[in-house]
Amino acid sequence: MAMSGTSVGTVLPKVEEKLFQNRYMVDAGRPHIRLSINGEPSAALRSLVTTCPAGCYTDNEKGQIELVTDGCMECGTCRVVTAKTGEIEWQYPRGGYGVLYKFG
């Protein structure tokens, strides 16, 4: 049975394929997100390794969290997840920089 709005045999694009269409203008040397960790990263910050939809957070071999803001979708997930810990300083990128969404 076909889903509403699709015909039999129609292949819908994967989320990754749609996200690849977006572009990101890097503001070199001026990241819009900064980590401010005092000591061991919290469980909330560690959870961003799996919850950040853009995959900006990674866990390195020393057990520390690393952040690469290139490709950030500016969704605010990291702001919400770490709101109580204060481990993230987040602001919107300067005009003309950051994610450029392509709709369609």
PDB file of C-alpha atoms in Angstrom:
ATOM      1  CA  MET A   1       0.000   0.000   0.000  1.00  0.00           C
ATOM      2  CA  ALA A   2       1.391   3.406  -0.979  1.00  0.00           C
ATOM      3  CA  MET A   3       1.797   6.155   1.578  1.00  0.00           C
ATOM      4  CA  SER A   4      -0.386   9.209   1.217  1.00  0.00           C
ATOM      5  CA  GLY A   5       1.140  11.564  -1.341  1.00  0.00           C
ATOM      6  CA  THR A   6       3.476   8.975  -2.881  1.00  0.00           C
ATOM      7  CA  SER A   7       2.999   6.544  -5.702  1.00  0.00           C
ATOM      8  CA  VAL A   8       4.048   2.933  -5.769  1.00  0.00           C
ATOM      9  CA  GLY A   9       7.719   2.640  -6.646  1.00  0.00           C
ATOM     10  CA  THR A  10       8.587   6.209  -5.652  1.00  0.00           C
ATOM     11  CA  VAL A  11      11.857   6.356  -3.755  1.00  0.00           C
ATOM     12  CA  LEU A  12      11.978   9.159  -1.220  1.00  0.00           C
ATOM     13  CA  PRO A  13      15.356  10.797  -0.600  1.00  0.00           C
ATOM     14  CA  LYS A  14      17.129  10.025   2.659  1.00  0.00           C
ATOM     15  CA  VAL A  15      17.546  12.740   5.272  1.00  0.00           C
ATOM     16  CA  GLU A  16      21.305  12.707   4.706  1.00  0.00           C
ATOM     17  CA  GLU A  17      20.793  13.401   0.994  1.00  0.00           C
ATOM     18  CA  LYS A  18      18.533  16.362   1.733  1.00  0.00           C
ATOM     19  CA  LEU A  19      20.924  17.769   4.350  1.00  0.00           C
ATOM     20  CA  PHE A  20      23.797  17.512   1.859  1.00  0.00           C
ATOM     21  CA  GLN A  21      22.011  20.118  -0.274  1.00  0.00           C
ATOM     22  CA  ASN A  22      22.404  22.724   2.486  1.00  0.00           C
ATOM     23  CA  ARG A  23      25.532  24.849   2.406  1.00  0.00           C
ATOM     24  CA  TYR A  24      27.586  26.285   5.221  1.00  0.00           C
ATOM     25  CA  MET A  25      29.629  29.471   5.062  1.00  0.00           C
ATOM     26  CA  VAL A  26      32.492  29.138   7.547  1.00  0.00           C
ATOM     27  CA  ASP A  27      33.438  32.285   9.451  1.00  0.00           C
ATOM     28  CA  ALA A  28      37.104  31.362   9.936  1.00  0.00           C
ATOM     29  CA  GLY A  29      38.370  32.058  13.423  1.00  0.00           C
ATOM     30  CA  ARG A  30      34.942  33.124  14.733  1.00  0.00           C
ATOM     31  CA  PRO A  31      32.977  30.026  15.781  1.00  0.00           C
ATOM     32  CA  HIS A  32      29.428  30.739  16.946  1.00  0.00           C
ATOM     33  CA  ILE A  33      29.609  27.946  19.543  1.00  0.00           C
ATOM     34  CA  ARG A  34      32.342  27.602  22.138  1.00  0.00           C
ATOM     35  CA  LEU A  35      32.850  24.999  24.818  1.00  0.00           C
ATOM     36  CA  SER A  36      33.539  26.186  28.363  1.00  0.00           C
ATOM     37  CA  ILE A  37      34.297  23.008  30.281  1.00  0.00           C
ATOM     38  CA  ASN A  38      35.735  23.141  33.775  1.00  0.00           C
ATOM     39  CA  GLY A  39      37.004  19.643  34.458  1.00  0.00           C
ATOM     40  CA  GLU A  40      35.200  16.528  33.281  1.00  0.00           C
ATOM     41  CA  PRO A  41      32.495  17.009  30.611  1.00  0.00           C
ATOM     42  CA  SER A  42      28.969  16.472  31.956  1.00  0.00           C
ATOM     43  CA  ALA A  43      26.680  13.669  30.825  1.00  0.00           C
ATOM     44  CA  ALA A  44      24.597  16.317  29.055  1.00  0.00           C
ATOM     45  CA  LEU A  45      27.572  17.499  27.016  1.00  0.00           C
ATOM     46  CA  ARG A  46      28.621  13.913  26.255  1.00  0.00           C
ATOM     47  CA  SER A  47      25.113  13.171  24.965  1.00  0.00           C
ATOM     48  CA  LEU A  48      25.666  15.678  22.142  1.00  0.00           C
ATOM     49  CA  VAL A  49      27.969  13.147  20.457  1.00  0.00           C
ATOM     50  CA  THR A  50      24.794  11.249  19.529  1.00  0.00           C
ATOM     51  CA  THR A  51      22.087  13.934  19.691  1.00  0.00           C
ATOM     52  CA  CYS A  52      23.601  16.702  17.552  1.00  0.00           C
ATOM     53  CA  PRO A  53      21.913  16.202  14.150  1.00  0.00           C
ATOM     54  CA  ALA A  54      24.899  17.691  12.312  1.00  0.00           C
ATOM     55  CA  GLY A  55      27.477  15.545  14.132  1.00  0.00           C
ATOM     56  CA  CYS A  56      29.474  18.552  15.354  1.00  0.00           C
ATOM     57  CA  TYR A  57      30.489  16.903  18.642  1.00  0.00           C
ATOM     58  CA  THR A  58      32.930  14.001  18.991  1.00  0.00           C
ATOM     59  CA  ASP A  59      34.512  12.150  21.884  1.00  0.00           C
ATOM     60  CA  ASN A  60      38.303  12.020  21.534  1.00  0.00           C
ATOM     61  CA  GLU A  61      40.735   9.370  22.778  1.00  0.00           C
ATOM     62  CA  LYS A  62      41.400  11.385  25.966  1.00  0.00           C
ATOM     63  CA  GLY A  63      37.715  11.305  26.930  1.00  0.00           C
ATOM     64  CA  GLN A  64      37.180  14.972  26.106  1.00  0.00           C
ATOM     65  CA  ILE A  65      34.469  16.396  23.878  1.00  0.00           C
ATOM     66  CA  GLU A  66      35.597  18.172  20.715  1.00  0.00           C
ATOM     67  CA  LEU A  67      33.517  20.591  18.689  1.00  0.00           C
ATOM     68  CA  VAL A  68      33.728  21.472  14.999  1.00  0.00           C
ATOM     69  CA  THR A  69      31.072  24.044  14.121  1.00  0.00           C
ATOM     70  CA  ASP A  70      31.470  23.677  10.344  1.00  0.00           C
ATOM     71  CA  GLY A  71      28.182  22.218   9.164  1.00  0.00           C
ATOM     72  CA  CYS A  72      26.195  23.244  12.254  1.00  0.00           C
ATOM     73  CA  MET A  73      22.491  23.516  11.411  1.00  0.00           C
ATOM     74  CA  GLU A  74      21.921  26.129  14.149  1.00  0.00           C
ATOM     75  CA  CYS A  75      19.038  24.053  15.513  1.00  0.00           C
ATOM     76  CA  GLY A  76      19.820  24.843  19.155  1.00  0.00           C
ATOM     77  CA  THR A  77      19.873  21.239  20.391  1.00  0.00           C
ATOM     78  CA  CYS A  78      23.178  21.826  22.189  1.00  0.00           C
ATOM     79  CA  ARG A  79      21.776  24.947  23.875  1.00  0.00           C
ATOM     80  CA  VAL A  80      18.791  23.058  25.220  1.00  0.00           C
ATOM     81  CA  VAL A  81      20.714  19.950  26.302  1.00  0.00           C
ATOM     82  CA  THR A  82      23.393  21.927  28.181  1.00  0.00           C
ATOM     83  CA  ALA A  83      21.199  24.773  29.470  1.00  0.00           C
ATOM     84  CA  LYS A  84      21.699  23.721  33.100  1.00  0.00           C
ATOM     85  CA  THR A  85      25.423  22.946  32.840  1.00  0.00           C
ATOM     86  CA  GLY A  86      26.537  26.139  31.083  1.00  0.00           C
ATOM     87  CA  GLU A  87      29.189  24.267  29.099  1.00  0.00           C
ATOM     88  CA  ILE A  88      28.220  25.903  25.822  1.00  0.00           C
ATOM     89  CA  GLU A  89      28.425  29.527  24.760  1.00  0.00           C
ATOM     90  CA  TRP A  90      26.129  29.849  21.730  1.00  0.00           C
ATOM     91  CA  GLN A  91      25.299  32.824  19.528  1.00  0.00           C
ATOM     92  CA  TYR A  92      24.053  33.170  15.988  1.00  0.00           C
ATOM     93  CA  PRO A  93      26.770  33.483  13.331  1.00  0.00           C
ATOM     94  CA  ARG A  94      27.450  36.893  11.793  1.00  0.00           C
ATOM     95  CA  GLY A  95      25.294  37.867   8.843  1.00  0.00           C
ATOM     96  CA  GLY A  96      26.159  35.951   5.690  1.00  0.00           C
ATOM     97  CA  TYR A  97      27.792  33.092   7.603  1.00  0.00           C
ATOM     98  CA  GLY A  98      26.475  29.813   8.973  1.00  0.00           C
ATOM     99  CA  VAL A  99      23.984  27.442   7.431  1.00  0.00           C
ATOM    100  CA  LEU A 100      22.320  28.255   4.123  1.00  0.00           C
ATOM    101  CA  TYR A 101      19.265  26.041   3.797  1.00  0.00           C
ATOM    102  CA  LYS A 102      18.091  24.823   0.411  1.00  0.00           C
ATOM    103  CA  PHE A 103      14.411  24.009   0.452  1.00  0.00           C
ATOM    104  CA  GLY A 104      12.749  21.526  -1.835  1.00  0.00           C
TER     105      GLY A 104
END
